[in-house]
mmCIF file of C-alpha atoms and ligand atoms in Angstrom:
data_model
loop_
_atom_site.group_PDB
_atom_site.id
_atom_site.type_symbol
_atom_site.label_atom_id
_atom_site.label_comp_id
_atom_site.label_asym_id
_atom_site.label_seq_id
_atom_site.Cartn_x
_atom_site.Cartn_y
_atom_site.Cartn_z
ATOM 1 C CA UNK A 1 0.000 0.000 0.000
ATOM 2 C CA UNK A 2 1.322 3.356 -1.004
ATOM 3 C CA UNK A 3 1.962 5.748 1.873
ATOM 4 C CA UNK A 4 0.547 9.237 2.273
ATOM 5 C CA UNK A 5 3.995 10.748 1.853
ATOM 6 C CA UNK A 6 6.551 9.592 -0.681
ATOM 7 C CA UNK A 7 10.215 10.111 0.233
ATOM 8 C CA UNK A 8 11.932 13.020 -1.491
ATOM 9 C CA UNK A 9 9.918 15.422 -3.556
ATOM 10 C CA UNK A 10 9.694 19.176 -3.088
ATOM 11 C CA UNK A 11 9.559 18.889 0.685
ATOM 12 C CA UNK A 12 12.456 16.421 0.954
ATOM 13 C CA UNK A 13 10.243 13.967 2.843
ATOM 14 C CA UNK A 14 12.032 11.465 5.091
ATOM 15 C CA UNK A 15 10.060 8.487 6.403
ATOM 16 C CA UNK A 16 11.021 8.050 10.072
ATOM 17 C CA UNK A 17 8.729 5.014 10.438
ATOM 18 C CA UNK A 18 5.602 4.669 12.539
ATOM 19 C CA UNK A 19 3.715 7.385 10.624
ATOM 20 C CA UNK A 20 6.381 9.934 11.451
ATOM 21 C CA UNK A 21 7.906 12.008 8.692
ATOM 22 C CA UNK A 22 10.447 14.777 8.522
ATOM 23 C CA UNK A 23 10.060 17.491 5.871
ATOM 24 C CA UNK A 24 12.000 20.565 4.964
ATOM 25 C CA UNK A 25 9.836 23.605 4.598
ATOM 26 C CA UNK A 26 11.708 26.764 3.835
ATOM 27 C CA UNK A 27 9.969 29.839 5.093
ATOM 28 C CA UNK A 28 9.580 32.411 2.314
ATOM 29 C CA UNK A 29 11.531 35.653 2.781
ATOM 30 C CA UNK A 30 10.387 39.135 1.923
ATOM 31 C CA UNK A 31 11.858 41.110 -0.974
ATOM 32 C CA UNK A 32 14.841 42.118 1.180
ATOM 33 C CA UNK A 33 15.556 38.519 2.190
ATOM 34 C CA UNK A 34 14.105 39.018 5.676
ATOM 35 C CA UNK A 35 12.160 36.350 7.534
ATOM 36 C CA UNK A 36 9.224 37.197 9.791
ATOM 37 C CA UNK A 37 9.239 36.020 13.408
ATOM 38 C CA UNK A 38 6.686 36.122 16.194
ATOM 39 C CA UNK A 39 7.178 36.011 19.960
ATOM 40 C CA UNK A 40 5.678 32.781 21.397
ATOM 41 C CA UNK A 41 4.442 34.814 24.377
ATOM 42 C CA UNK A 42 0.913 35.882 23.384
ATOM 43 C CA UNK A 43 1.031 38.817 25.826
ATOM 44 C CA UNK A 44 4.107 40.330 24.182
ATOM 45 C CA UNK A 45 3.476 43.491 22.167
ATOM 46 C CA UNK A 46 4.070 44.065 19.285
ATOM 47 C CA UNK A 47 5.704 40.622 19.424
ATOM 48 C CA UNK A 48 6.416 40.661 15.694
ATOM 49 C CA UNK A 49 9.831 41.178 14.066
ATOM 50 C CA UNK A 50 12.066 40.032 11.221
ATOM 51 C CA UNK A 51 15.590 38.711 10.951
ATOM 52 C CA UNK A 52 17.936 38.429 7.987
ATOM 53 C CA UNK A 53 19.246 34.840 7.818
ATOM 54 C CA UNK A 54 22.976 34.773 7.198
ATOM 55 C CA UNK A 55 23.673 37.782 9.434
ATOM 56 C CA UNK A 56 24.165 37.495 13.189
ATOM 57 C CA UNK A 57 24.700 34.012 14.610
ATOM 58 C CA UNK A 58 25.103 31.580 11.708
ATOM 59 C CA UNK A 59 24.977 27.825 12.101
ATOM 60 C CA UNK A 60 24.045 25.836 15.176
ATOM 61 C CA UNK A 61 21.888 28.481 16.791
ATOM 62 C CA UNK A 62 20.037 26.804 19.662
ATOM 63 C CA UNK A 63 18.344 29.809 21.188
ATOM 64 C CA UNK A 64 16.749 32.980 19.840
ATOM 65 C CA UNK A 65 15.246 35.950 21.667
ATOM 66 C CA UNK A 66 12.279 38.272 21.376
ATOM 67 C CA UNK A 67 13.544 41.853 20.837
ATOM 68 C CA UNK A 68 10.729 43.276 22.964
ATOM 69 C CA UNK A 69 10.453 41.000 26.030
ATOM 70 C CA UNK A 70 13.606 38.850 25.732
ATOM 71 C CA UNK A 71 11.588 35.615 25.743
ATOM 72 C CA UNK A 72 14.125 32.895 24.909
ATOM 73 C CA UNK A 73 13.224 29.791 22.884
ATOM 74 C CA UNK A 74 14.390 27.583 20.007
ATOM 75 C CA UNK A 75 14.524 29.531 16.707
ATOM 76 C CA UNK A 76 11.662 27.380 15.271
ATOM 77 C CA UNK A 77 9.376 28.462 18.103
ATOM 78 C CA UNK A 78 9.362 31.980 16.675
ATOM 79 C CA UNK A 79 7.429 30.949 13.524
ATOM 80 C CA UNK A 80 4.559 33.317 12.757
ATOM 81 C CA UNK A 81 0.935 32.201 12.470
ATOM 82 C CA UNK A 82 1.122 32.922 8.722
ATOM 83 C CA UNK A 83 4.185 30.668 8.427
ATOM 84 C CA UNK A 84 2.489 27.840 10.329
ATOM 85 C CA UNK A 85 -0.503 28.125 7.996
ATOM 86 C CA UNK A 86 1.812 28.161 4.978
ATOM 87 C CA UNK A 87 3.626 25.050 6.216
ATOM 88 C CA UNK A 88 0.333 23.224 6.850
ATOM 89 C CA UNK A 89 -0.924 24.173 3.384
ATOM 90 C CA UNK A 90 2.251 22.779 1.807
ATOM 91 C CA UNK A 91 1.916 19.519 3.754
ATOM 92 C CA UNK A 92 -1.770 19.155 2.832
ATOM 93 C CA UNK A 93 -0.856 19.758 -0.800
ATOM 94 C CA UNK A 94 1.656 16.899 -0.579
ATOM 95 C CA UNK A 95 -0.998 14.675 1.069
ATOM 96 C CA UNK A 96 -3.457 15.435 -1.718
ATOM 97 C CA UNK A 97 -0.841 14.755 -4.383
ATOM 98 C CA UNK A 98 -0.190 11.312 -2.884
ATOM 99 C CA UNK A 99 -3.820 10.594 -2.067
ATOM 100 C CA UNK A 100 -4.573 10.683 -5.784
ATOM 101 C CA UNK A 101 -1.912 8.005 -6.240
ATOM 102 C CA UNK A 102 -3.322 5.936 -3.361
ATOM 103 C CA UNK A 103 -6.793 5.937 -4.945
ATOM 104 C CA UNK A 104 -5.427 5.084 -8.397
ATOM 105 C CA UNK A 105 -3.441 2.170 -6.928
ATOM 106 C CA UNK A 106 -6.398 0.876 -4.943
ATOM 107 C CA UNK A 107 -8.690 0.909 -7.927
ATOM 108 C CA UNK A 108 -6.034 -0.363 -10.292
ATOM 109 C CA UNK A 109 -6.393 2.674 -12.525
ATOM 110 C CA UNK A 110 -3.630 3.237 -15.061
ATOM 111 C CA UNK A 111 -1.473 6.276 -15.412
ATOM 112 C CA UNK A 112 -4.271 7.906 -17.383
ATOM 113 C CA UNK A 113 -6.605 7.421 -14.402
ATOM 114 C CA UNK A 114 -8.934 5.125 -16.411
ATOM 115 C CA UNK A 115 -9.757 1.445 -16.319
ATOM 116 C CA UNK A 116 -11.980 -0.593 -18.542
ATOM 117 C CA UNK A 117 -13.835 -3.556 -17.090
ATOM 118 C CA UNK A 118 -15.356 -6.344 -19.014
ATOM 119 C CA UNK A 119 -15.197 -6.090 -22.770
ATOM 120 C CA UNK A 120 -17.902 -8.555 -23.743
ATOM 121 C CA UNK A 121 -21.592 -8.015 -23.392
ATOM 122 C CA UNK A 122 -21.210 -5.244 -20.828
ATOM 123 C CA UNK A 123 -18.253 -2.979 -20.513
ATOM 124 C CA UNK A 124 -17.836 -0.134 -18.122
ATOM 125 C CA UNK A 125 -15.196 2.452 -17.596
ATOM 126 C CA UNK A 126 -14.038 4.103 -14.396
ATOM 127 C CA UNK A 127 -12.042 7.218 -14.289
ATOM 128 C CA UNK A 128 -10.635 9.385 -11.555
ATOM 129 C CA UNK A 129 -10.812 13.071 -12.103
ATOM 130 C CA UNK A 130 -8.043 14.663 -10.080
ATOM 131 C CA UNK A 131 -9.007 17.952 -8.506
ATOM 132 C CA UNK A 132 -6.422 20.671 -9.020
ATOM 133 C CA UNK A 133 -3.889 21.032 -6.220
ATOM 134 C CA UNK A 134 -4.758 23.903 -3.888
ATOM 135 C CA UNK A 135 -2.895 27.123 -4.477
ATOM 136 C CA UNK A 136 -0.582 27.889 -1.588
ATOM 137 C CA UNK A 137 -0.744 31.495 -0.477
ATOM 138 C CA UNK A 138 2.521 33.114 0.472
ATOM 139 C CA UNK A 139 2.632 34.714 3.914
ATOM 140 C CA UNK A 140 1.581 38.330 4.058
ATOM 141 C CA UNK A 141 3.845 40.518 6.114
ATOM 142 C CA UNK A 142 3.550 44.121 7.150
ATOM 143 C CA UNK A 143 5.637 46.795 5.487
ATOM 144 C CA UNK A 144 5.981 49.146 8.457
ATOM 145 C CA UNK A 145 9.486 48.557 9.661
ATOM 146 C CA UNK A 146 12.624 49.778 11.373
ATOM 147 C CA UNK A 147 15.904 48.071 10.631
ATOM 148 C CA UNK A 148 18.502 47.692 13.369
ATOM 149 C CA UNK A 149 21.896 45.976 13.110
ATOM 150 C CA UNK A 150 23.154 44.441 16.343
ATOM 151 C CA UNK A 151 26.555 45.921 17.285
ATOM 152 C CA UNK A 152 27.401 42.695 19.142
ATOM 153 C CA UNK A 153 26.615 39.876 16.667
ATOM 154 C CA UNK A 154 25.783 41.907 13.476
ATOM 155 C CA UNK A 155 22.285 40.430 13.097
ATOM 156 C CA UNK A 156 20.294 42.588 10.680
ATOM 157 C CA UNK A 157 16.791 42.681 12.170
ATOM 158 C CA UNK A 158 13.550 44.525 11.553
ATOM 159 C CA UNK A 159 11.326 45.599 14.411
ATOM 160 C CA UNK A 160 7.920 47.211 14.650
ATOM 161 C CA UNK A 161 8.261 48.763 18.073
ATOM 162 C CA UNK A 162 11.141 49.942 20.207
ATOM 163 C CA UNK A 163 13.609 47.033 20.265
ATOM 164 C CA UNK A 164 15.503 46.362 23.458
ATOM 165 C CA UNK A 165 17.127 42.994 22.774
ATOM 166 C CA UNK A 166 18.906 41.412 19.802
ATOM 167 C CA UNK A 167 16.886 38.489 18.412
ATOM 168 C CA UNK A 168 20.028 36.349 17.974
ATOM 169 C CA UNK A 169 22.426 37.086 20.820
ATOM 170 C CA UNK A 170 19.901 38.504 23.298
ATOM 171 C CA UNK A 171 22.119 41.490 24.174
ATOM 172 C CA UNK A 172 20.861 45.026 24.798
ATOM 173 C CA UNK A 173 20.521 46.910 21.475
ATOM 174 C CA UNK A 174 18.313 49.720 22.746
ATOM 175 C CA UNK A 175 20.833 52.485 22.056
ATOM 176 C CA UNK A 176 21.509 51.177 18.526
ATOM 177 C CA UNK A 177 17.811 51.380 17.816
ATOM 178 C CA UNK A 178 17.553 54.901 19.261
ATOM 179 C CA UNK A 179 20.520 55.998 17.156
ATOM 180 C CA UNK A 180 18.910 54.498 14.041
ATOM 181 C CA UNK A 181 15.793 56.579 14.780
ATOM 182 C CA UNK A 182 17.873 59.714 15.301
ATOM 183 C CA UNK A 183 19.678 59.027 12.014
ATOM 184 C CA UNK A 184 16.339 59.084 10.154
ATOM 185 C CA UNK A 185 15.503 62.528 11.555
ATOM 186 C CA UNK A 186 19.029 63.691 10.737
ATOM 187 C CA UNK A 187 18.497 62.596 7.127
ATOM 188 C CA UNK A 188 15.272 64.578 6.967
ATOM 189 C CA UNK A 189 17.071 67.566 8.427
ATOM 190 C CA UNK A 190 19.765 67.228 5.780
ATOM 191 C CA UNK A 191 17.148 67.637 3.079
ATOM 192 C CA UNK A 192 15.449 70.749 4.486
ATOM 193 C CA UNK A 193 17.498 73.232 2.471
ATOM 194 C CA UNK A 194 16.876 71.451 -0.828
ATOM 195 C CA UNK A 195 13.164 71.194 -0.080
ATOM 196 C CA UNK A 196 13.120 74.874 0.863
ATOM 197 C CA UNK A 197 14.594 75.831 -2.505
ATOM 198 C CA UNK A 198 12.216 73.492 -4.313
ATOM 199 C CA UNK A 199 8.991 73.962 -2.349
ATOM 200 C CA UNK A 200 9.397 77.300 -0.600
ATOM 201 C CA UNK A 201 10.135 78.746 2.825
ATOM 202 C CA UNK A 202 6.906 77.639 4.477
ATOM 203 C CA UNK A 203 7.643 73.984 3.714
ATOM 204 C CA UNK A 204 11.230 74.340 4.946
ATOM 205 C CA UNK A 205 10.011 75.962 8.189
ATOM 206 C CA UNK A 206 7.468 73.186 8.666
ATOM 207 C CA UNK A 207 10.140 70.553 8.012
ATOM 208 C CA UNK A 208 12.255 72.070 10.788
ATOM 209 C CA UNK A 209 9.291 72.054 13.162
ATOM 210 C CA UNK A 210 8.655 68.407 12.285
ATOM 211 C CA UNK A 211 12.295 67.473 12.932
ATOM 212 C CA UNK A 212 12.050 69.212 16.317
ATOM 213 C CA UNK A 213 8.828 67.306 17.057
ATOM 214 C CA UNK A 214 10.539 64.039 16.047
ATOM 215 C CA UNK A 215 13.363 64.789 18.455
ATOM 216 C CA UNK A 216 10.920 65.358 21.317
ATOM 217 C CA UNK A 217 9.005 62.170 20.390
ATOM 218 C CA UNK A 218 12.190 60.065 20.299
ATOM 219 C CA UNK A 219 13.215 61.387 23.713
ATOM 220 C CA UNK A 220 9.788 60.830 25.232
ATOM 221 C CA UNK A 221 9.384 57.301 23.770
ATOM 222 C CA UNK A 222 12.903 56.326 24.845
ATOM 223 C CA UNK A 223 12.458 57.685 28.369
ATOM 224 C CA UNK A 224 9.111 55.955 28.818
ATOM 225 C CA UNK A 225 10.593 52.655 27.587
ATOM 226 C CA UNK A 226 13.562 53.026 29.951
ATOM 227 C CA UNK A 227 11.316 53.876 32.908
ATOM 228 C CA UNK A 228 9.000 50.935 32.159
ATOM 229 C CA UNK A 229 11.921 48.520 31.961
ATOM 230 C CA UNK A 230 13.640 49.925 35.068
ATOM 231 C CA UNK A 231 10.455 49.722 37.155
ATOM 232 C CA UNK A 232 9.856 46.132 35.999
ATOM 233 C CA UNK A 233 13.447 45.075 36.670
ATOM 234 C CA UNK A 234 13.172 46.587 40.138
ATOM 235 C CA UNK A 235 10.193 44.344 40.854
ATOM 236 C CA UNK A 236 7.312 46.818 40.481
ATOM 237 C CA UNK A 237 4.043 44.918 39.774
ATOM 238 C CA UNK A 238 2.800 45.334 36.162
ATOM 239 C CA UNK A 239 -0.319 47.355 37.052
ATOM 240 C CA UNK A 240 1.733 49.743 39.195
ATOM 241 C CA UNK A 241 4.173 50.225 36.289
ATOM 242 C CA UNK A 242 1.343 51.309 33.991
ATOM 243 C CA UNK A 243 -0.174 53.550 36.695
ATOM 244 C CA UNK A 244 3.207 55.176 37.176
ATOM 245 C CA UNK A 245 3.563 55.803 33.435
ATOM 246 C CA UNK A 246 0.091 57.321 33.211
ATOM 247 C CA UNK A 247 0.977 59.579 36.125
ATOM 248 C CA UNK A 248 4.105 60.735 34.287
ATOM 249 C CA UNK A 249 1.906 62.144 31.514
ATOM 250 C CA UNK A 250 4.006 64.254 29.164
ATOM 251 C CA UNK A 251 6.732 64.982 31.729
ATOM 252 C CA UNK A 252 9.427 63.881 29.279
ATOM 253 C CA UNK A 253 8.538 66.630 26.830
ATOM 254 C CA UNK A 254 10.247 69.000 29.207
ATOM 255 C CA UNK A 255 13.800 68.633 30.523
ATOM 256 C CA UNK A 256 13.113 70.367 33.857
ATOM 257 C CA UNK A 257 10.296 67.953 34.636
ATOM 258 C CA UNK A 258 12.387 65.017 33.368
ATOM 259 C CA UNK A 259 15.067 66.004 35.864
ATOM 260 C CA UNK A 260 12.568 66.039 38.754
ATOM 261 C CA UNK A 261 11.002 62.699 37.796
ATOM 262 C CA UNK A 262 14.320 60.867 37.375
ATOM 263 C CA UNK A 263 15.480 62.103 40.785
ATOM 264 C CA UNK A 264 12.154 61.166 42.329
ATOM 265 C CA UNK A 265 11.718 57.712 40.742
ATOM 266 C CA UNK A 266 15.277 56.386 40.601
ATOM 267 C CA UNK A 267 17.456 58.904 42.468
ATOM 268 C CA UNK A 268 19.221 59.570 39.146
ATOM 269 C CA UNK A 269 20.782 63.034 39.022
ATOM 270 C CA UNK A 270 20.728 64.452 35.520
ATOM 271 C CA UNK A 271 23.792 66.664 35.156
ATOM 272 C CA UNK A 272 23.563 70.396 34.488
ATOM 273 C CA UNK A 273 25.770 70.254 31.411
ATOM 274 C CA UNK A 274 25.599 71.487 27.809
ATOM 275 C CA UNK A 275 24.013 68.253 26.520
ATOM 276 C CA UNK A 276 20.948 68.692 28.699
ATOM 277 C CA UNK A 277 21.049 72.460 28.175
ATOM 278 C CA UNK A 278 20.839 72.024 24.396
ATOM 279 C CA UNK A 279 17.859 69.681 24.798
ATOM 280 C CA UNK A 280 16.082 71.999 27.244
ATOM 281 C CA UNK A 281 16.465 75.002 24.933
ATOM 282 C CA UNK A 282 15.318 73.098 21.826
ATOM 283 C CA UNK A 283 12.318 71.512 23.586
ATOM 284 C CA UNK A 284 11.193 74.931 24.832
ATOM 285 C CA UNK A 285 11.229 76.347 21.314
ATOM 286 C CA UNK A 286 8.622 73.885 20.231
ATOM 287 C CA UNK A 287 5.688 75.322 22.150
ATOM 288 C CA UNK A 288 4.943 78.624 20.430
ATOM 289 C CA UNK A 289 5.395 77.225 16.929
ATOM 290 C CA UNK A 290 3.740 73.838 16.919
ATOM 291 C CA UNK A 291 0.657 74.687 18.903
ATOM 292 C CA UNK A 292 -1.939 76.785 17.160
ATOM 293 C CA UNK A 293 -1.269 75.358 13.662
ATOM 294 C CA UNK A 294 1.880 77.426 13.342
ATOM 295 C CA UNK A 295 -0.147 80.614 13.495
ATOM 296 C CA UNK A 296 1.680 83.284 15.424
ATOM 297 C CA UNK A 297 -0.438 84.640 18.253
ATOM 298 C CA UNK A 298 -0.085 87.625 20.575
ATOM 299 C CA UNK A 299 1.656 85.559 23.281
ATOM 300 C CA UNK A 300 4.154 84.319 20.743
ATOM 301 C CA UNK A 301 4.846 87.864 19.547
ATOM 302 C CA UNK A 302 5.363 89.022 23.116
ATOM 303 C CA UNK A 303 7.801 86.187 23.721
ATOM 304 C CA UNK A 304 9.531 86.908 20.427
ATOM 305 C CA UNK A 305 9.912 90.584 21.317
ATOM 306 C CA UNK A 306 11.206 89.696 24.781
ATOM 307 C CA UNK A 307 13.669 87.289 23.231
ATOM 308 C CA UNK A 308 14.764 89.882 20.709
ATOM 309 C CA UNK A 309 15.452 92.353 23.500
ATOM 310 C CA UNK A 310 17.727 89.736 25.014
ATOM 311 C CA UNK A 311 19.288 88.972 21.657
ATOM 312 C CA UNK A 312 17.722 85.496 21.354
ATOM 313 C CA UNK A 313 16.031 83.869 18.390
ATOM 314 C CA UNK A 314 12.592 82.283 19.015
ATOM 315 C CA UNK A 315 12.441 80.196 15.879
ATOM 316 C CA UNK A 316 14.427 77.011 15.796
ATOM 317 C CA UNK A 317 17.194 76.834 13.178
ATOM 318 C CA UNK A 318 18.766 73.807 11.516
ATOM 319 C CA UNK A 319 22.020 73.932 13.498
ATOM 320 C CA UNK A 320 20.083 73.854 16.775
ATOM 321 C CA UNK A 321 18.207 70.746 15.639
ATOM 322 C CA UNK A 322 21.463 69.156 14.550
ATOM 323 C CA UNK A 323 22.862 69.816 18.036
ATOM 324 C CA UNK A 324 19.653 68.574 19.635
ATOM 325 C CA UNK A 325 19.922 65.245 17.748
ATOM 326 C CA UNK A 326 23.492 64.741 18.932
ATOM 327 C CA UNK A 327 22.506 65.684 22.480
ATOM 328 C CA UNK A 328 19.555 63.272 22.327
ATOM 329 C CA UNK A 329 21.810 60.312 21.667
ATOM 330 C CA UNK A 330 24.110 61.262 24.554
ATOM 331 C CA UNK A 331 21.298 62.109 26.986
ATOM 332 C CA UNK A 332 19.415 58.847 26.370
ATOM 333 C CA UNK A 333 22.734 56.991 26.604
ATOM 334 C CA UNK A 334 23.334 58.660 29.974
ATOM 335 C CA UNK A 335 19.949 57.616 31.397
ATOM 336 C CA UNK A 336 20.352 54.085 29.986
ATOM 337 C CA UNK A 337 23.778 53.830 31.627
ATOM 338 C CA UNK A 338 22.466 55.161 34.945
ATOM 339 C CA UNK A 339 19.509 52.753 35.047
ATOM 340 C CA UNK A 340 21.178 49.653 33.572
ATOM 341 C CA UNK A 341 24.913 49.803 34.325
ATOM 342 C CA UNK A 342 25.296 46.065 33.613
ATOM 343 C CA UNK A 343 23.920 46.335 30.083
ATOM 344 C CA UNK A 344 26.331 48.831 28.496
ATOM 345 C CA UNK A 345 27.705 48.251 25.000
ATOM 346 C CA UNK A 346 31.412 47.550 24.620
ATOM 347 C CA UNK A 347 33.558 50.701 24.278
ATOM 348 C CA UNK A 348 34.098 50.229 20.521
ATOM 349 C CA UNK A 349 30.355 50.337 19.955
ATOM 350 C CA UNK A 350 29.914 53.380 22.144
ATOM 351 C CA UNK A 351 32.158 55.081 19.637
ATOM 352 C CA UNK A 352 30.227 53.731 16.653
ATOM 353 C CA UNK A 353 26.965 54.853 18.196
ATOM 354 C CA UNK A 354 28.398 58.293 18.908
ATOM 355 C CA UNK A 355 27.703 61.582 17.261
ATOM 356 C CA UNK A 356 28.419 62.820 13.802
ATOM 357 C CA UNK A 357 28.714 66.356 15.108
ATOM 358 C CA UNK A 358 29.830 67.691 18.432
ATOM 359 C CA UNK A 359 28.396 70.191 20.809
ATOM 360 C CA UNK A 360 30.620 73.094 21.680
HETATM 361 ZN ZN1 ZN B 1 8.192 38.918 23.285
HETATM 362 ZN ZN1 ZN B 2 23.110 40.401 18.472
#
């Protein structure tokens, strides 16, 4: 009797005996050669990421990690639901292919799927009409992505939230991710002049405001992620962590309030140096411009006049944003180092993650 699976074939079927088979199913990659992964912990959010096979740990990897919660498991355990469905579809396709053969064999039908009985007074013909093999859908994967290369094991990975851990080596890659985010804003900033010449002053001014907003958002998101992780690591119950974060509100949009909160929550003293000064000044410039749809109101004019009397400029300029981006990287690095001294990158990577411009 023919078996449901024939050895070999597209899936490289191996018969292990006792109705056990081994098959090779290669998970399709996206256009960039990346493979989707999903955290086995259903409570992990976003829990979804991608890795580029061939980068990072190659050969004999026994354990992989979730970039968001550091859940550790065998690499196969990180298959996505789409990939499991895809694998099942491929196996069922193979079953159907062989089932047709099983039926033909059982009925003694020839290769053409027909058999003639009799031939005298009565003759009858049987035929098997094979239904077409089901079409196997390829996994659908989201296009929203951030690519981060691990400075420790060089794994090229894609994440959809703020990554803390490398999916291959499990080391802390938080600062690499933050620096990748800052680099995107820096690229946008680098294009402001060209866009200004092409699209006009209003667009260029708006681009600058957006870069400033991005800087504030990166700082706020990074600080909230660091606070969440630090509270958890210090044994704060999950519901208290969330309550604490709600209580913080938008404190991290302002450096003065950030200073108070860090002292209060973790006894971390944020230094009074130029890095934090640059951030404080840039963050304060955001209020009059971004609120009110960019329309200048009386309060703004009063502030502007006051600033003018003191020889200050109210509008943010490109060099200030450039300095803010450099300061961001150093400030977040400082807080990360203060909260997680054991999880610092090696010195060589500190250098690589450093600034492309310096603050005088
Ligand atoms: Zn996870
Ligand atoms: Zn790594």
